[in-house]
Structures are given as C-alpha cells and as structure tokens.
PDB file of C-alpha atoms and ligand atoms in Angstrom:
ATOM      1  CA  UNK A   1       0.000   0.000   0.000  1.00 66.00           C
ATOM      2  CA  UNK A   2       1.306   3.417  -0.945  1.00 75.00           C
ATOM      3  CA  UNK A   3       2.297   5.669   1.874  1.00 80.00           C
ATOM      4  CA  UNK A   4       0.178   8.768   2.135  1.00 83.00           C
ATOM      5  CA  UNK A   5       1.939  12.103   2.323  1.00 84.00           C
ATOM      6  CA  UNK A   6       2.108  13.646   5.752  1.00 79.00           C
ATOM      7  CA  UNK A   7       1.988  17.406   6.113  1.00 74.00           C
ATOM      8  CA  UNK A   8       4.017  18.656   9.038  1.00 77.00           C
ATOM      9  CA  UNK A   9       3.161  21.989  10.555  1.00 74.00           C
ATOM     10  CA  UNK A  10       6.046  24.425  10.710  1.00 81.00           C
ATOM     11  CA  UNK A  11       5.514  27.138  13.252  1.00 89.00           C
ATOM     12  CA  UNK A  12       6.272  30.365  11.368  1.00 92.00           C
ATOM     13  CA  UNK A  13       8.038  32.022  14.300  1.00 93.00           C
ATOM     14  CA  UNK A  14       9.734  28.934  15.730  1.00 91.00           C
ATOM     15  CA  UNK A  15      12.909  29.741  17.621  1.00 89.00           C
ATOM     16  CA  UNK A  16      12.564  33.501  17.472  1.00 92.00           C
ATOM     17  CA  UNK A  17      12.762  35.574  20.609  1.00 89.00           C
ATOM     18  CA  UNK A  18      12.830  39.312  21.055  1.00 91.00           C
ATOM     19  CA  UNK A  19      11.970  42.076  23.474  1.00 89.00           C
ATOM     20  CA  UNK A  20      13.753  44.642  25.528  1.00 89.00           C
ATOM     21  CA  UNK A  21      14.226  45.550  29.163  1.00 88.00           C
ATOM     22  CA  UNK A  22      10.806  44.995  30.746  1.00 91.00           C
ATOM     23  CA  UNK A  23       9.114  43.122  27.920  1.00 95.00           C
ATOM     24  CA  UNK A  24       9.568  39.677  26.373  1.00 96.00           C
ATOM     25  CA  UNK A  25       8.227  38.550  22.994  1.00 97.00           C
ATOM     26  CA  UNK A  26       7.793  34.789  22.741  1.00 96.00           C
ATOM     27  CA  UNK A  27       6.117  32.804  19.956  1.00 96.00           C
ATOM     28  CA  UNK A  28       3.213  30.859  21.468  1.00 95.00           C
ATOM     29  CA  UNK A  29       3.389  27.079  21.433  1.00 92.00           C
ATOM     30  CA  UNK A  30       1.377  25.158  18.803  1.00 92.00           C
ATOM     31  CA  UNK A  31      -2.353  25.138  19.457  1.00 94.00           C
ATOM     32  CA  UNK A  32      -5.561  23.898  17.918  1.00 95.00           C
ATOM     33  CA  UNK A  33      -7.804  26.787  16.926  1.00 96.00           C
ATOM     34  CA  UNK A  34     -11.425  26.806  15.878  1.00 97.00           C
ATOM     35  CA  UNK A  35     -13.453  29.597  14.365  1.00 98.00           C
ATOM     36  CA  UNK A  36     -16.919  28.930  15.786  1.00 98.00           C
ATOM     37  CA  UNK A  37     -20.127  30.543  14.560  1.00 98.00           C
ATOM     38  CA  UNK A  38     -23.489  29.801  16.167  1.00 98.00           C
ATOM     39  CA  UNK A  39     -26.657  31.377  17.508  1.00 97.00           C
ATOM     40  CA  UNK A  40     -25.772  32.572  21.045  1.00 97.00           C
ATOM     41  CA  UNK A  41     -29.056  31.024  22.219  1.00 97.00           C
ATOM     42  CA  UNK A  42     -27.444  27.647  21.482  1.00 95.00           C
ATOM     43  CA  UNK A  43     -24.249  28.429  23.388  1.00 96.00           C
ATOM     44  CA  UNK A  44     -25.149  26.208  26.325  1.00 96.00           C
ATOM     45  CA  UNK A  45     -25.078  22.958  24.372  1.00 96.00           C
ATOM     46  CA  UNK A  46     -21.886  23.946  22.567  1.00 97.00           C
ATOM     47  CA  UNK A  47     -20.233  24.936  25.854  1.00 97.00           C
ATOM     48  CA  UNK A  48     -21.084  21.540  27.296  1.00 96.00           C
ATOM     49  CA  UNK A  49     -19.541  19.753  24.324  1.00 96.00           C
ATOM     50  CA  UNK A  50     -16.404  21.902  24.403  1.00 96.00           C
ATOM     51  CA  UNK A  51     -15.867  21.801  28.144  1.00 95.00           C
ATOM     52  CA  UNK A  52     -15.654  25.571  28.445  1.00 96.00           C
ATOM     53  CA  UNK A  53     -18.443  28.137  28.852  1.00 97.00           C
ATOM     54  CA  UNK A  54     -18.714  30.224  25.705  1.00 98.00           C
ATOM     55  CA  UNK A  55     -18.633  33.862  26.843  1.00 98.00           C
ATOM     56  CA  UNK A  56     -21.708  35.885  25.846  1.00 98.00           C
ATOM     57  CA  UNK A  57     -20.621  39.457  26.582  1.00 97.00           C
ATOM     58  CA  UNK A  58     -18.528  41.648  24.316  1.00 98.00           C
ATOM     59  CA  UNK A  59     -14.747  41.606  24.870  1.00 98.00           C
ATOM     60  CA  UNK A  60     -14.753  38.687  27.308  1.00 98.00           C
ATOM     61  CA  UNK A  61     -13.156  35.256  27.360  1.00 98.00           C
ATOM     62  CA  UNK A  62     -13.378  32.046  29.333  1.00 98.00           C
ATOM     63  CA  UNK A  63     -11.002  29.163  29.973  1.00 96.00           C
ATOM     64  CA  UNK A  64     -11.153  25.781  31.632  1.00 95.00           C
ATOM     65  CA  UNK A  65      -7.850  26.170  33.469  1.00 93.00           C
ATOM     66  CA  UNK A  66      -6.280  23.449  31.335  1.00 93.00           C
ATOM     67  CA  UNK A  67      -5.247  25.401  28.275  1.00 94.00           C
ATOM     68  CA  UNK A  68      -8.606  25.680  26.542  1.00 96.00           C
ATOM     69  CA  UNK A  69      -9.819  29.210  25.806  1.00 98.00           C
ATOM     70  CA  UNK A  70     -12.990  30.599  24.292  1.00 98.00           C
ATOM     71  CA  UNK A  71     -12.866  34.219  23.115  1.00 98.00           C
ATOM     72  CA  UNK A  72     -15.951  36.313  22.273  1.00 98.00           C
ATOM     73  CA  UNK A  73     -15.317  37.910  18.881  1.00 98.00           C
ATOM     74  CA  UNK A  74     -18.883  38.854  17.949  1.00 97.00           C
ATOM     75  CA  UNK A  75     -22.496  38.160  18.979  1.00 97.00           C
ATOM     76  CA  UNK A  76     -22.381  34.837  17.113  1.00 97.00           C
ATOM     77  CA  UNK A  77     -18.659  34.230  16.768  1.00 98.00           C
ATOM     78  CA  UNK A  78     -15.957  32.765  19.000  1.00 98.00           C
ATOM     79  CA  UNK A  79     -12.300  31.860  18.666  1.00 98.00           C
ATOM     80  CA  UNK A  80     -11.464  28.608  20.443  1.00 98.00           C
ATOM     81  CA  UNK A  81      -7.797  28.104  21.334  1.00 97.00           C
ATOM     82  CA  UNK A  82      -6.724  24.736  22.694  1.00 97.00           C
ATOM     83  CA  UNK A  83      -3.145  24.508  23.934  1.00 94.00           C
ATOM     84  CA  UNK A  84      -3.703  21.373  25.976  1.00 91.00           C
ATOM     85  CA  UNK A  85      -2.349  19.168  23.215  1.00 85.00           C
ATOM     86  CA  UNK A  86      -4.631  16.200  23.727  1.00 81.00           C
ATOM     87  CA  UNK A  87      -7.946  17.901  23.036  1.00 83.00           C
ATOM     88  CA  UNK A  88      -9.968  17.742  19.850  1.00 91.00           C
ATOM     89  CA  UNK A  89     -12.549  20.553  19.992  1.00 94.00           C
ATOM     90  CA  UNK A  90     -13.723  19.977  16.423  1.00 94.00           C
ATOM     91  CA  UNK A  91     -14.755  16.384  17.116  1.00 94.00           C
ATOM     92  CA  UNK A  92     -16.279  17.436  20.424  1.00 94.00           C
ATOM     93  CA  UNK A  93     -18.430  20.034  18.659  1.00 95.00           C
ATOM     94  CA  UNK A  94     -19.435  17.585  15.940  1.00 94.00           C
ATOM     95  CA  UNK A  95     -21.129  15.448  18.584  1.00 93.00           C
ATOM     96  CA  UNK A  96     -23.703  18.131  19.344  1.00 94.00           C
ATOM     97  CA  UNK A  97     -26.997  18.313  17.480  1.00 93.00           C
ATOM     98  CA  UNK A  98     -26.937  22.111  17.564  1.00 95.00           C
ATOM     99  CA  UNK A  99     -26.634  24.023  14.290  1.00 97.00           C
ATOM    100  CA  UNK A 100     -23.206  25.641  14.146  1.00 97.00           C
ATOM    101  CA  UNK A 101     -20.204  26.261  11.918  1.00 97.00           C
ATOM    102  CA  UNK A 102     -16.803  25.185  13.224  1.00 97.00           C
ATOM    103  CA  UNK A 103     -13.733  25.693  11.062  1.00 97.00           C
ATOM    104  CA  UNK A 104     -10.266  24.511  12.036  1.00 95.00           C
ATOM    105  CA  UNK A 105      -7.984  27.532  11.633  1.00 96.00           C
ATOM    106  CA  UNK A 106      -4.991  26.039  13.461  1.00 93.00           C
ATOM    107  CA  UNK A 107      -2.764  26.463  10.427  1.00 90.00           C
ATOM    108  CA  UNK A 108      -4.009  29.947   9.601  1.00 95.00           C
ATOM    109  CA  UNK A 109      -3.247  31.578  12.945  1.00 96.00           C
ATOM    110  CA  UNK A 110      -0.186  31.921  15.062  1.00 97.00           C
ATOM    111  CA  UNK A 111       0.466  33.980  18.178  1.00 97.00           C
ATOM    112  CA  UNK A 112       3.043  35.964  20.100  1.00 97.00           C
ATOM    113  CA  UNK A 113       3.052  36.229  23.883  1.00 97.00           C
ATOM    114  CA  UNK A 114       3.887  39.737  25.047  1.00 97.00           C
ATOM    115  CA  UNK A 115       4.777  39.876  28.723  1.00 97.00           C
ATOM    116  CA  UNK A 116       6.461  42.036  31.292  1.00 96.00           C
ATOM    117  CA  UNK A 117       5.856  45.465  32.742  1.00 94.00           C
ATOM    118  CA  UNK A 118       6.282  47.062  29.330  1.00 95.00           C
ATOM    119  CA  UNK A 119       3.829  44.702  27.620  1.00 96.00           C
ATOM    120  CA  UNK A 120       0.886  47.086  27.477  1.00 96.00           C
ATOM    121  CA  UNK A 121       3.028  49.983  26.245  1.00 96.00           C
ATOM    122  CA  UNK A 122       4.459  47.690  23.561  1.00 97.00           C
ATOM    123  CA  UNK A 123       0.986  46.894  22.235  1.00 97.00           C
ATOM    124  CA  UNK A 124      -0.054  50.516  22.497  1.00 96.00           C
ATOM    125  CA  UNK A 125       2.741  51.312  20.066  1.00 95.00           C
ATOM    126  CA  UNK A 126       0.416  50.158  17.287  1.00 95.00           C
ATOM    127  CA  UNK A 127      -3.008  49.293  18.665  1.00 97.00           C
ATOM    128  CA  UNK A 128      -5.751  51.963  18.708  1.00 95.00           C
ATOM    129  CA  UNK A 129      -7.817  49.929  21.180  1.00 95.00           C
ATOM    130  CA  UNK A 130      -8.101  51.270  24.744  1.00 96.00           C
ATOM    131  CA  UNK A 131      -6.045  48.756  26.747  1.00 97.00           C
ATOM    132  CA  UNK A 132      -6.361  50.450  30.131  1.00 96.00           C
ATOM    133  CA  UNK A 133      -7.250  48.320  33.163  1.00 96.00           C
ATOM    134  CA  UNK A 134     -10.716  49.847  33.344  1.00 96.00           C
ATOM    135  CA  UNK A 135     -11.889  48.716  29.913  1.00 96.00           C
ATOM    136  CA  UNK A 136      -9.424  45.912  29.185  1.00 98.00           C
ATOM    137  CA  UNK A 137      -8.987  43.930  32.422  1.00 98.00           C
ATOM    138  CA  UNK A 138      -7.378  40.494  32.737  1.00 98.00           C
ATOM    139  CA  UNK A 139      -9.484  38.062  30.696  1.00 98.00           C
ATOM    140  CA  UNK A 140     -10.554  40.697  28.161  1.00 98.00           C
ATOM    141  CA  UNK A 141     -10.298  39.662  24.521  1.00 98.00           C
ATOM    142  CA  UNK A 142     -11.051  41.424  21.272  1.00 98.00           C
ATOM    143  CA  UNK A 143     -10.387  41.522  17.581  1.00 98.00           C
ATOM    144  CA  UNK A 144      -8.713  44.776  16.642  1.00 98.00           C
ATOM    145  CA  UNK A 145      -5.837  46.287  14.662  1.00 98.00           C
ATOM    146  CA  UNK A 146      -2.075  46.314  15.252  1.00 98.00           C
ATOM    147  CA  UNK A 147      -0.200  48.535  12.840  1.00 96.00           C
ATOM    148  CA  UNK A 148      -1.556  47.480   9.471  1.00 96.00           C
ATOM    149  CA  UNK A 149      -2.811  44.027  10.406  1.00 98.00           C
ATOM    150  CA  UNK A 150      -5.851  42.552  12.100  1.00 98.00           C
ATOM    151  CA  UNK A 151      -5.144  40.806  15.398  1.00 98.00           C
ATOM    152  CA  UNK A 152      -6.971  39.252  18.315  1.00 98.00           C
ATOM    153  CA  UNK A 153      -5.654  40.368  21.705  1.00 98.00           C
ATOM    154  CA  UNK A 154      -6.274  38.360  24.868  1.00 98.00           C
ATOM    155  CA  UNK A 155      -5.089  39.649  28.212  1.00 98.00           C
ATOM    156  CA  UNK A 156      -4.036  36.562  30.152  1.00 97.00           C
ATOM    157  CA  UNK A 157      -2.490  38.298  33.147  1.00 97.00           C
ATOM    158  CA  UNK A 158      -1.647  41.655  34.695  1.00 97.00           C
ATOM    159  CA  UNK A 159       1.304  42.106  32.368  1.00 97.00           C
ATOM    160  CA  UNK A 160       0.637  39.245  29.935  1.00 98.00           C
ATOM    161  CA  UNK A 161      -1.031  39.436  26.556  1.00 98.00           C
ATOM    162  CA  UNK A 162      -1.544  36.935  23.771  1.00 98.00           C
ATOM    163  CA  UNK A 163      -1.635  38.415  20.279  1.00 98.00           C
ATOM    164  CA  UNK A 164      -3.178  36.155  17.601  1.00 98.00           C
ATOM    165  CA  UNK A 165      -2.891  36.897  13.890  1.00 98.00           C
ATOM    166  CA  UNK A 166      -2.715  35.197  10.519  1.00 97.00           C
ATOM    167  CA  UNK A 167       0.565  33.347   9.966  1.00 96.00           C
ATOM    168  CA  UNK A 168       1.280  35.181   6.732  1.00 97.00           C
ATOM    169  CA  UNK A 169       1.531  38.349   8.830  1.00 97.00           C
ATOM    170  CA  UNK A 170       3.845  36.782  11.402  1.00 97.00           C
ATOM    171  CA  UNK A 171       7.054  38.456  10.180  1.00 97.00           C
ATOM    172  CA  UNK A 172       5.311  41.807  10.198  1.00 98.00           C
ATOM    173  CA  UNK A 173       3.813  41.270  13.652  1.00 98.00           C
ATOM    174  CA  UNK A 174       7.083  40.064  15.156  1.00 97.00           C
ATOM    175  CA  UNK A 175       9.060  42.925  13.610  1.00 97.00           C
ATOM    176  CA  UNK A 176       6.472  45.505  14.614  1.00 97.00           C
ATOM    177  CA  UNK A 177       6.328  44.345  18.225  1.00 97.00           C
ATOM    178  CA  UNK A 178      10.129  44.119  18.423  1.00 96.00           C
ATOM    179  CA  UNK A 179      10.370  47.764  17.365  1.00 95.00           C
ATOM    180  CA  UNK A 180       7.658  49.019  19.715  1.00 95.00           C
ATOM    181  CA  UNK A 181       9.224  47.000  22.552  1.00 95.00           C
ATOM    182  CA  UNK A 182      12.398  49.044  22.057  1.00 93.00           C
ATOM    183  CA  UNK A 183      10.385  52.267  21.990  1.00 88.00           C
ATOM    184  CA  UNK A 184       8.693  51.589  25.311  1.00 83.00           C
ATOM    185  CA  UNK A 185      11.910  51.430  27.294  1.00 72.00           C
ATOM    186  CA  UNK A 186      11.186  53.449  30.381  1.00 53.00           C
TER     187      UNK A 186
ATOM    188  CA  UNK B   1      -8.963  59.489  16.213  1.00 80.00           C
ATOM    189  CA  UNK B   2     -12.725  59.355  15.739  1.00 91.00           C
ATOM    190  CA  UNK B   3     -14.512  56.980  18.089  1.00 95.00           C
ATOM    191  CA  UNK B   4     -17.593  55.141  16.849  1.00 97.00           C
ATOM    192  CA  UNK B   5     -20.103  53.442  19.133  1.00 98.00           C
ATOM    193  CA  UNK B   6     -20.692  49.832  18.036  1.00 98.00           C
ATOM    194  CA  UNK B   7     -24.204  48.735  19.080  1.00 98.00           C
ATOM    195  CA  UNK B   8     -23.038  45.113  19.311  1.00 98.00           C
ATOM    196  CA  UNK B   9     -19.796  45.690  21.244  1.00 97.00           C
ATOM    197  CA  UNK B  10     -21.698  48.315  23.269  1.00 96.00           C
ATOM    198  CA  UNK B  11     -18.789  50.701  23.482  1.00 96.00           C
ATOM    199  CA  UNK B  12     -16.910  53.321  21.540  1.00 97.00           C
ATOM    200  CA  UNK B  13     -14.190  51.850  19.385  1.00 97.00           C
ATOM    201  CA  UNK B  14     -11.465  53.392  17.240  1.00 96.00           C
ATOM    202  CA  UNK B  15     -12.402  54.430  13.713  1.00 95.00           C
ATOM    203  CA  UNK B  16      -9.666  52.194  12.252  1.00 96.00           C
ATOM    204  CA  UNK B  17     -11.705  49.105  13.164  1.00 97.00           C
ATOM    205  CA  UNK B  18     -14.648  50.167  10.970  1.00 98.00           C
ATOM    206  CA  UNK B  19     -15.549  50.326   7.322  1.00 97.00           C
ATOM    207  CA  UNK B  20     -18.288  52.332   5.642  1.00 96.00           C
ATOM    208  CA  UNK B  21     -20.702  50.128   3.716  1.00 95.00           C
ATOM    209  CA  UNK B  22     -22.881  52.612   1.829  1.00 95.00           C
ATOM    210  CA  UNK B  23     -26.365  53.964   2.301  1.00 96.00           C
ATOM    211  CA  UNK B  24     -28.634  52.427   4.936  1.00 96.00           C
ATOM    212  CA  UNK B  25     -32.254  51.331   4.598  1.00 94.00           C
ATOM    213  CA  UNK B  26     -32.020  50.535   0.881  1.00 93.00           C
ATOM    214  CA  UNK B  27     -34.737  47.957   0.485  1.00 91.00           C
ATOM    215  CA  UNK B  28     -34.438  45.252  -2.131  1.00 93.00           C
ATOM    216  CA  UNK B  29     -37.676  45.002  -4.148  1.00 95.00           C
ATOM    217  CA  UNK B  30     -39.589  41.823  -3.352  1.00 95.00           C
ATOM    218  CA  UNK B  31     -40.660  41.368  -6.982  1.00 95.00           C
ATOM    219  CA  UNK B  32     -37.208  41.999  -8.406  1.00 93.00           C
ATOM    220  CA  UNK B  33     -37.728  39.852 -11.523  1.00 94.00           C
ATOM    221  CA  UNK B  34     -40.723  41.962 -12.553  1.00 96.00           C
ATOM    222  CA  UNK B  35     -39.459  45.509 -12.076  1.00 96.00           C
ATOM    223  CA  UNK B  36     -38.415  47.671 -15.023  1.00 97.00           C
ATOM    224  CA  UNK B  37     -34.807  48.498 -15.898  1.00 96.00           C
ATOM    225  CA  UNK B  38     -35.364  52.030 -14.702  1.00 96.00           C
ATOM    226  CA  UNK B  39     -36.662  50.846 -11.354  1.00 96.00           C
ATOM    227  CA  UNK B  40     -33.747  48.427 -11.053  1.00 96.00           C
ATOM    228  CA  UNK B  41     -31.256  51.171 -11.826  1.00 96.00           C
ATOM    229  CA  UNK B  42     -32.838  53.289  -9.110  1.00 95.00           C
ATOM    230  CA  UNK B  43     -32.624  50.505  -6.537  1.00 95.00           C
ATOM    231  CA  UNK B  44     -29.173  49.296  -7.518  1.00 95.00           C
ATOM    232  CA  UNK B  45     -27.167  52.402  -8.408  1.00 96.00           C
ATOM    233  CA  UNK B  46     -28.869  55.590  -7.315  1.00 95.00           C
ATOM    234  CA  UNK B  47     -27.920  56.791  -3.856  1.00 95.00           C
ATOM    235  CA  UNK B  48     -28.640  59.953  -1.957  1.00 92.00           C
ATOM    236  CA  UNK B  49     -25.586  62.020  -1.136  1.00 92.00           C
ATOM    237  CA  UNK B  50     -26.840  64.542   1.382  1.00 94.00           C
ATOM    238  CA  UNK B  51     -24.940  67.449   2.810  1.00 95.00           C
ATOM    239  CA  UNK B  52     -26.006  67.071   6.421  1.00 93.00           C
ATOM    240  CA  UNK B  53     -27.815  64.101   7.898  1.00 95.00           C
ATOM    241  CA  UNK B  54     -26.863  60.792   6.240  1.00 96.00           C
ATOM    242  CA  UNK B  55     -28.138  57.311   7.065  1.00 97.00           C
ATOM    243  CA  UNK B  56     -25.326  54.841   6.490  1.00 97.00           C
ATOM    244  CA  UNK B  57     -24.412  51.218   6.967  1.00 97.00           C
ATOM    245  CA  UNK B  58     -21.150  50.591   8.732  1.00 98.00           C
ATOM    246  CA  UNK B  59     -19.326  47.412   9.532  1.00 98.00           C
ATOM    247  CA  UNK B  60     -17.216  46.765  12.621  1.00 98.00           C
ATOM    248  CA  UNK B  61     -14.960  44.746  10.388  1.00 98.00           C
ATOM    249  CA  UNK B  62     -11.888  44.491  12.650  1.00 98.00           C
ATOM    250  CA  UNK B  63     -14.025  44.088  15.774  1.00 97.00           C
ATOM    251  CA  UNK B  64     -17.182  42.019  16.103  1.00 98.00           C
ATOM    252  CA  UNK B  65     -17.637  41.885  12.327  1.00 97.00           C
ATOM    253  CA  UNK B  66     -21.300  42.996  12.457  1.00 97.00           C
ATOM    254  CA  UNK B  67     -23.050  45.436  10.122  1.00 98.00           C
ATOM    255  CA  UNK B  68     -25.054  48.199  11.791  1.00 98.00           C
ATOM    256  CA  UNK B  69     -26.689  51.504  10.893  1.00 98.00           C
ATOM    257  CA  UNK B  70     -25.399  54.950  11.723  1.00 97.00           C
ATOM    258  CA  UNK B  71     -26.705  58.483  11.411  1.00 97.00           C
ATOM    259  CA  UNK B  72     -23.885  60.887  10.608  1.00 96.00           C
ATOM    260  CA  UNK B  73     -23.760  64.611  10.011  1.00 95.00           C
ATOM    261  CA  UNK B  74     -21.641  64.848   6.869  1.00 93.00           C
ATOM    262  CA  UNK B  75     -20.939  68.520   7.556  1.00 92.00           C
ATOM    263  CA  UNK B  76     -19.357  68.053  10.994  1.00 92.00           C
ATOM    264  CA  UNK B  77     -18.472  64.335  10.513  1.00 92.00           C
ATOM    265  CA  UNK B  78     -20.121  63.716  13.895  1.00 93.00           C
ATOM    266  CA  UNK B  79     -21.978  60.456  14.456  1.00 96.00           C
ATOM    267  CA  UNK B  80     -25.445  61.284  15.792  1.00 96.00           C
ATOM    268  CA  UNK B  81     -26.334  57.722  16.747  1.00 96.00           C
ATOM    269  CA  UNK B  82     -25.780  54.092  15.782  1.00 97.00           C
ATOM    270  CA  UNK B  83     -28.215  51.193  16.000  1.00 97.00           C
ATOM    271  CA  UNK B  84     -28.377  47.502  15.147  1.00 97.00           C
ATOM    272  CA  UNK B  85     -29.116  46.277  11.637  1.00 95.00           C
ATOM    273  CA  UNK B  86     -32.816  45.551  11.176  1.00 93.00           C
ATOM    274  CA  UNK B  87     -33.944  48.173  13.660  1.00 95.00           C
ATOM    275  CA  UNK B  88     -36.185  50.961  12.310  1.00 94.00           C
ATOM    276  CA  UNK B  89     -34.769  54.242  11.082  1.00 94.00           C
ATOM    277  CA  UNK B  90     -34.048  56.595  13.996  1.00 94.00           C
ATOM    278  CA  UNK B  91     -35.571  60.065  13.720  1.00 93.00           C
ATOM    279  CA  UNK B  92     -33.181  62.973  14.079  1.00 94.00           C
ATOM    280  CA  UNK B  93     -33.428  66.742  13.691  1.00 92.00           C
ATOM    281  CA  UNK B  94     -31.062  69.672  13.637  1.00 91.00           C
ATOM    282  CA  UNK B  95     -31.551  71.886  16.689  1.00 92.00           C
ATOM    283  CA  UNK B  96     -31.240  75.680  16.740  1.00 93.00           C
ATOM    284  CA  UNK B  97     -27.585  75.367  17.802  1.00 92.00           C
ATOM    285  CA  UNK B  98     -26.855  73.520  14.540  1.00 89.00           C
ATOM    286  CA  UNK B  99     -26.269  70.152  16.215  1.00 91.00           C
ATOM    287  CA  UNK B 100     -28.182  67.091  14.971  1.00 92.00           C
ATOM    288  CA  UNK B 101     -29.776  65.079  17.768  1.00 93.00           C
ATOM    289  CA  UNK B 102     -32.041  62.021  17.973  1.00 93.00           C
ATOM    290  CA  UNK B 103     -35.747  62.618  18.500  1.00 88.00           C
ATOM    291  CA  UNK B 104     -38.396  60.753  20.482  1.00 66.00           C
ATOM    292  CA  UNK B 105     -37.908  57.212  21.681  1.00 47.00           C
ATOM    293  CA  UNK B 106     -34.669  56.669  19.793  1.00 43.00           C
ATOM    294  CA  UNK B 107     -31.636  55.128  21.548  1.00 43.00           C
TER     295      UNK B 107
HETATM  296 ZN1   ZN C 201     -18.639  45.653  17.290  1.00 79.95          ZN
END
C-alpha cells in the first residue's frame, strides 16, 4: 500500500525571541484553533460539548484552566484556542446536534506572547484599542488592529497578553512588536 | 482618532476598526424579476448624497464583524447615533444650535 503524504506543521516564528528591558516577545506554542459561529441562544449545548463556557458578553473570554480558551469575537462568533495538546474541539463540537459552523484555523493563525511590565506599552505602540485596566482587564479579549494588520488580543495576566494573527503576517507582527518594545523602554 | 459606538460591542471603538458600507435602509424590491430596468437602476445604483444628515451602513470589520446603521452629520463628521441592523430608522433633527440630535424614543 502506498504511503500517504504527511503534512508537518512548521511554526512560522519557531525559535525567534525578542523584546527589551521589561518586555519579552515569545512565539506561542502550537495550538488547535477553531473559528466557531453559532446562535448565542445555542451556546449552552456547545459549551457543554467543548468543556468551556462560551462567553456571551462583548470583549470577554473564558477558559477551563487546562489550556482551553474561548474568546468572544462577535455576537455569534468565537475563537477557540486549545493549547492542551490532547484535546480535539472539532470532534467534540461535531457530537452536538446544535446548528453551528466550526472551522479549524490552526494552520491559519499563530500567536506571540507579550509579557512584562512594558507589555501594554508595547501593544499601544500600534493598537488603537483602549487597553487600560478599566476597559481591558485580565481576561478581556477582542479583535482589533495592530499597525496594518488585524489581530486578536487576549489579556491573560496583569502584564501578559496573547496576540493572535494570521501566519502570513507573522514576520510583520514580530518585527512591529520588536520595534515598539524598544520604543517603550522606560 | 474618531470613536464610533458599536451597538453590538456596546462601546466606543477606534475608527480604524470600521468600514463604511454605503447607504442604509435601501430595500431590495420583493418582486425583483418583474421591475423595469429604470426601477432596477434606481434601486441598484442611485444613492442619496446629502450634505447634512446621512443614514449609512457601517461594519465593525476588525471588531465584532457585524453590520449596523449609523446616522452621521456629513458637515461636521459627527456620528449622531448608531443602532443595530434591522432596527427601524431613527428620527433625528437639527436643533437651533446647529447640532443634529435624535428625536423621540430613539436610543
Ligand atoms: Zn462591534
């Protein structure tokens, strides 16, 4: 029997590190990502299947404490990020009887972790979104703009942010954040 | 930077996240196969281009992705109000001070 070809996923930013005093830029580890669209009225059944409560308010996120995140992107749209390794959110969702659209975008997206006391200032070097504690607390998540590209920003800690974007923009994003990290030196 | 209130995100967001999507409340004829070429041209191509109060569709394209309606004063570039797609046209009027405001039960 002929061997079938196996596609291996190359992380676009593998091995790259950058930052400056007070801020570190680290490529996020590989993750499974799902673009999920569904009627929010059906969120309960989908949450049960996924093992994480789909957030229903603008700019919020939820996680199960084991590396599975659900980010509110719109009234009927979520980004699911699974870093746990063993999980298979797509199969889990397929088991529900609820009408939904789930697309595996694991290969489309990649992410950079921006952390340290200069993290927020680094993002503010190119993001028009208000990232102050009052309107963007820990757990907040949104789709927005960084420089010339679209990104999704998730605040995972006081000085920790995850920036998700399309992999074809990864050089741009990494370069942009490296430059703004230098600019935010206190 | 101009801030625009997204009725779905329920907050003001930077202008860069939005895209204009043409005139609002343009209704597609229900009997589109039967209308005349002139009527089709009117529906498909002809748009108002007011100096003053304009009803527009906008899309929060780099945010929640939703389309919504906005009333904008094209003279001052001020947004008078925004509301969800499918909601009825909001009445506005220009007050004596020259500022356009919503009227009645709007908002
Ligand atoms: Zn929005």
